[in-house]
JSON list of C-alpha atoms in Angstrom, two decimals:
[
{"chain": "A", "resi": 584, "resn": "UNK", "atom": "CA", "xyz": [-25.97, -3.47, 59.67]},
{"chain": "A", "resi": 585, "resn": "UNK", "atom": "CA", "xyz": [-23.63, -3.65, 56.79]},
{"chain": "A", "resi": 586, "resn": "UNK", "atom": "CA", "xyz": [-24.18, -1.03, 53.73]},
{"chain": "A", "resi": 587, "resn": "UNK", "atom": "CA", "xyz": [-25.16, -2.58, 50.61]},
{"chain": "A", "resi": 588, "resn": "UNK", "atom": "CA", "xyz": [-23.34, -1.27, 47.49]},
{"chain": "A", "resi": 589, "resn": "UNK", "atom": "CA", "xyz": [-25.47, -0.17, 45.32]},
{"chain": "A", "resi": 590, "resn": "UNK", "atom": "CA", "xyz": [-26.76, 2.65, 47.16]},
{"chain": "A", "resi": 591, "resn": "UNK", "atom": "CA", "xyz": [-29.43, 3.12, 50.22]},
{"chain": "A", "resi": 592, "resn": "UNK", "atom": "CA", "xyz": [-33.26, 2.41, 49.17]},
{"chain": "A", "resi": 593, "resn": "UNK", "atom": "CA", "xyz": [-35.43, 5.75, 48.06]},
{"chain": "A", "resi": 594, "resn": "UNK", "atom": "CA", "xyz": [-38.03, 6.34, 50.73]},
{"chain": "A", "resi": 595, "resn": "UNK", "atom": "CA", "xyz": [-40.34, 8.26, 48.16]},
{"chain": "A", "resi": 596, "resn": "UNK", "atom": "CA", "xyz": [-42.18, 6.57, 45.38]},
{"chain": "A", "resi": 597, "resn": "UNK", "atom": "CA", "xyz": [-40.04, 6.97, 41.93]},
{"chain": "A", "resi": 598, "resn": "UNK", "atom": "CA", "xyz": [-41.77, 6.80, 38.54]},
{"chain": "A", "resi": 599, "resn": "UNK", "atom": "CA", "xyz": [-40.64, 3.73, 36.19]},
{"chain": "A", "resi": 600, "resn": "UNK", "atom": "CA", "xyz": [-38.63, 6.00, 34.18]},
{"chain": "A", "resi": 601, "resn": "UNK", "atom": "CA", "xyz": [-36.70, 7.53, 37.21]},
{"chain": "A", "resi": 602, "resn": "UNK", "atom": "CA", "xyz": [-36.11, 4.12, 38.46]},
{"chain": "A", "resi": 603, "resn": "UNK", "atom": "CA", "xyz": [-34.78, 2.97, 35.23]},
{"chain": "A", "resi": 604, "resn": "UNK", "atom": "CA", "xyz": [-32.37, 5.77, 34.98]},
{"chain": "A", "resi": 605, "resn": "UNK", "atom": "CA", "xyz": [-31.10, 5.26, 38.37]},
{"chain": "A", "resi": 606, "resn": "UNK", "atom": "CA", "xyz": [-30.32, 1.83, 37.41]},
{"chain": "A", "resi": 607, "resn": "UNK", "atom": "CA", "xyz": [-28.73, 2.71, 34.42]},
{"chain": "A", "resi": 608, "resn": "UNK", "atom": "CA", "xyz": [-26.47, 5.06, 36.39]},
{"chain": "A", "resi": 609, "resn": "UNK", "atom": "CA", "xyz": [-25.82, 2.53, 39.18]},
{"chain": "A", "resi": 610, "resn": "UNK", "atom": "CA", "xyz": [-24.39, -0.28, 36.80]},
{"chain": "A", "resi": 611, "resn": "UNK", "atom": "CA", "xyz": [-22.72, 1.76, 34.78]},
{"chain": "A", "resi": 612, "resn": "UNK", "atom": "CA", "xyz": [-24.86, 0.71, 31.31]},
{"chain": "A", "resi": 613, "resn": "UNK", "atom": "CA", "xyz": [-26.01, 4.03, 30.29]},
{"chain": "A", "resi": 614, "resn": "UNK", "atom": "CA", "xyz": [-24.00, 3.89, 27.00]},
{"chain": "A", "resi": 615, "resn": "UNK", "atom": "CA", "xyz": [-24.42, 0.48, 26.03]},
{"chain": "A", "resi": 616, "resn": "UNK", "atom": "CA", "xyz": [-28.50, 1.18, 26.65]},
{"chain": "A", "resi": 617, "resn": "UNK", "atom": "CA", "xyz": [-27.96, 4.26, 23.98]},
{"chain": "A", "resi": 618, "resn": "UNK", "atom": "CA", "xyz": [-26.13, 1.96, 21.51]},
{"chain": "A", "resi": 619, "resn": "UNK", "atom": "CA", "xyz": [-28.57, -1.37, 21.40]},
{"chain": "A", "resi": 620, "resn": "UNK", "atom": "CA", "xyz": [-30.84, 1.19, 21.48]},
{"chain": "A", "resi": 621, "resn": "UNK", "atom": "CA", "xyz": [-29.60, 3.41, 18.14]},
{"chain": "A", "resi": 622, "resn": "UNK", "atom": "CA", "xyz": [-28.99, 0.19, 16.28]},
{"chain": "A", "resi": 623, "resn": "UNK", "atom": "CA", "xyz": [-32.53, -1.33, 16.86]},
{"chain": "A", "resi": 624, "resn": "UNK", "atom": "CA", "xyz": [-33.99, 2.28, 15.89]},
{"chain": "A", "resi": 625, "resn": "UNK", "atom": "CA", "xyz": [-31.72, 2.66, 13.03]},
{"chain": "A", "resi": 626, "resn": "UNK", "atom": "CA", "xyz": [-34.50, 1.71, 10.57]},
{"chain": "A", "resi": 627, "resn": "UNK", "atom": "CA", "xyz": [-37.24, 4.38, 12.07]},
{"chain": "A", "resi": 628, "resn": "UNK", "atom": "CA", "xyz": [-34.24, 7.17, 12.59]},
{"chain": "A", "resi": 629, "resn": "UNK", "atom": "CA", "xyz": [-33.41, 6.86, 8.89]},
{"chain": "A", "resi": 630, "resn": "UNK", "atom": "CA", "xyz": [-35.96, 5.57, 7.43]},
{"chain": "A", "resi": 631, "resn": "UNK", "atom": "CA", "xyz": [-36.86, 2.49, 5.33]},
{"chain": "A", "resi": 632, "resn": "UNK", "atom": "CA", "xyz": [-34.88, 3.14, 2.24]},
{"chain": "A", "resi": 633, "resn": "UNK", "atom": "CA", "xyz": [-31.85, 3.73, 3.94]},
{"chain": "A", "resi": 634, "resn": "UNK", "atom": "CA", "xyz": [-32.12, 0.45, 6.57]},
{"chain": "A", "resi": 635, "resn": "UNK", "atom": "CA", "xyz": [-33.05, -1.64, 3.55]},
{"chain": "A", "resi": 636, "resn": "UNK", "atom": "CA", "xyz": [-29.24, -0.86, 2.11]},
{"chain": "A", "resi": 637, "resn": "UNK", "atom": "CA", "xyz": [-28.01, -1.27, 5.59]},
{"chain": "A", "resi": 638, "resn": "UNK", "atom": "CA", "xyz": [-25.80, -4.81, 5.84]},
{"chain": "A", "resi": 639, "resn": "UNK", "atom": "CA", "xyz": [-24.70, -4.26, 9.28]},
{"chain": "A", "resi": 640, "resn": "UNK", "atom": "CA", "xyz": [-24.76, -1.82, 12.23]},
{"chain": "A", "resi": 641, "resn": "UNK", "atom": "CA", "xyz": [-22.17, -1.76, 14.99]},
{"chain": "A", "resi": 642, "resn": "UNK", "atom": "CA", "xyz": [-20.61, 0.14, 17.85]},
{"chain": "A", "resi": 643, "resn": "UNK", "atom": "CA", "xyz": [-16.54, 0.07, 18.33]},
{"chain": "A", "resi": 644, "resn": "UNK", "atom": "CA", "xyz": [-15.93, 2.59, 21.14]},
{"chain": "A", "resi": 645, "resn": "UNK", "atom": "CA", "xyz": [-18.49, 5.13, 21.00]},
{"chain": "A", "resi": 646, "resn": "UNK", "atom": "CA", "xyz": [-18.09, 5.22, 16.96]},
{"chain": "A", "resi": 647, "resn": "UNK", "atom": "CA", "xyz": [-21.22, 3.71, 15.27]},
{"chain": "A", "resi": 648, "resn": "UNK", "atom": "CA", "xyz": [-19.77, 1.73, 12.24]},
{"chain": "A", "resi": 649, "resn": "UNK", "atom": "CA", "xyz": [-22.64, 1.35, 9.22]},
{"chain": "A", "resi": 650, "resn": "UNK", "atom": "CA", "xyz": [-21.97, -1.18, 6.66]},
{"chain": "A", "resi": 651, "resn": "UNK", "atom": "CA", "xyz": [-24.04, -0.29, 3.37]},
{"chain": "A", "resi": 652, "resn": "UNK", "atom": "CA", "xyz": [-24.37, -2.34, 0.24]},
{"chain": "A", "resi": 653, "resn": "UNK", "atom": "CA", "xyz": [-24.60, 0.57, -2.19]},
{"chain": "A", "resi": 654, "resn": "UNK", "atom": "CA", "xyz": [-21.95, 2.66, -3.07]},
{"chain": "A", "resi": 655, "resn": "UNK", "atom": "CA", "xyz": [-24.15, 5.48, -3.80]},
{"chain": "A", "resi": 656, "resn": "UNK", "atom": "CA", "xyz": [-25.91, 5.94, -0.97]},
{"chain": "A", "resi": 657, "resn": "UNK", "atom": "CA", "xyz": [-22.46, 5.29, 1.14]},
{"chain": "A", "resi": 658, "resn": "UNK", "atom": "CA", "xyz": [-21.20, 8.42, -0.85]},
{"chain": "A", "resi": 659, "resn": "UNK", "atom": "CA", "xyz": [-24.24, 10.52, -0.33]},
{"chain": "A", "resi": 660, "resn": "UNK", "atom": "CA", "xyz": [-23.83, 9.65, 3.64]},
{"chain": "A", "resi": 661, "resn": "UNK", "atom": "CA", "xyz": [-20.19, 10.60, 3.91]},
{"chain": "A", "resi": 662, "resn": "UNK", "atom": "CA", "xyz": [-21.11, 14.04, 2.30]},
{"chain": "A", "resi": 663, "resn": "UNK", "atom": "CA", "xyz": [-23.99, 14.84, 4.85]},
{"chain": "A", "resi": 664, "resn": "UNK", "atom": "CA", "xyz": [-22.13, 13.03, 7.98]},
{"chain": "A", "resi": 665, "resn": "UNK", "atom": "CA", "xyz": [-22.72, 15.88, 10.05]},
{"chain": "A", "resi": 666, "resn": "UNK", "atom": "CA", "xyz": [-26.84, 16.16, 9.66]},
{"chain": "A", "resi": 667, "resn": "UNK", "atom": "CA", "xyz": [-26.76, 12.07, 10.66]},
{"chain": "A", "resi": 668, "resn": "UNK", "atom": "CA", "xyz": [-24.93, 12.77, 13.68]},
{"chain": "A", "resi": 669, "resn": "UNK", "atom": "CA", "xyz": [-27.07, 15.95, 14.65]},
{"chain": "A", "resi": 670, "resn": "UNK", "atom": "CA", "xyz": [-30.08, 13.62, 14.30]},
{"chain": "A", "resi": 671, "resn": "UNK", "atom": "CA", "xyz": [-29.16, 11.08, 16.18]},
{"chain": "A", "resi": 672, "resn": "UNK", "atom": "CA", "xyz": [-27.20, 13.37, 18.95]},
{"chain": "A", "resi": 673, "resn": "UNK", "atom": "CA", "xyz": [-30.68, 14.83, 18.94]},
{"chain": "A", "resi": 674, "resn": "UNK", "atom": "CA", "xyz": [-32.47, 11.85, 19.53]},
{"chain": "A", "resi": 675, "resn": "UNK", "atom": "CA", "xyz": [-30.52, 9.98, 21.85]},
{"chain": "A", "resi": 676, "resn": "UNK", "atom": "CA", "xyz": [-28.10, 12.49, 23.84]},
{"chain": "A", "resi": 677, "resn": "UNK", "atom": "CA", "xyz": [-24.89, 14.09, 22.90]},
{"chain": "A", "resi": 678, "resn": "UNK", "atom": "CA", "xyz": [-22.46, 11.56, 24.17]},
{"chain": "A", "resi": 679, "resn": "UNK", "atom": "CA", "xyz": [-24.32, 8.13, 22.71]},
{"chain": "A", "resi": 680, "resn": "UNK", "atom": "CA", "xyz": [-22.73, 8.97, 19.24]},
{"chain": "A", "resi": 681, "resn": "UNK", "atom": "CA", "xyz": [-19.03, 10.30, 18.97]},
{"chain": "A", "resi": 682, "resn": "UNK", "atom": "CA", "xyz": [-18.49, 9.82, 15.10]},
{"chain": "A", "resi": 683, "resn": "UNK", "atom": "CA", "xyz": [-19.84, 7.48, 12.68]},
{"chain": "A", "resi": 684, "resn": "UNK", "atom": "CA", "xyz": [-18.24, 6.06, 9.92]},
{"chain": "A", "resi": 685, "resn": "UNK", "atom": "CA", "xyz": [-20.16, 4.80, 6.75]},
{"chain": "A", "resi": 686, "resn": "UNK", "atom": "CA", "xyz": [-18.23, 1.30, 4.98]}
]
């Protein structure tokens, strides 16, 4: 009988969660799932002032790119860069956000 390649079958019952992960893991996706994920969540993250100034939201290489359409509140993100990333390290995982840049 030929292997498959994904790995041999789990003889033990495996929550939803577990099985989720392992599939994750097993395709390789685990970093795209934290990215869709951080953009969709942006808005509760943040909160609603902050996603209603938000043009655009967008990943390029483990750098989460935020296009704002206030210079203001672009300026007042720069300054406290490091708290947004410690939230959303926090939140996510330490590796689903490398830097983020504010345009």
């Amino acid at each position: 009988m030929r292997e498959k390649p994904y790995g041999k079958r789990k003889k033990d019952t495996t929550t939803v969660g577990e099985a989720i992960k392992d599939l994750l893991k097993t395709y390789s996706i685990k970093s795209k799932y934290h990215q869709t994920n951080i953009t969709a969540s942006w808005g509760e993250v943040m909160g609603k002032t902050i996603a209603s100034r938000t043009d655009k939201i967008f990943f390029k290489n483990s750098v989460l790119f935020v296009q704002l359409n206030s210079a203001p509140l672009k300026n007042e993100l720069n300054m406290s860069k490091g708290k947004v990333l410690k939230l959303l390290q926090d939140k996510f995982g330490k590796t689903a956000v490398e830097e983020i840049v504010f345009m």
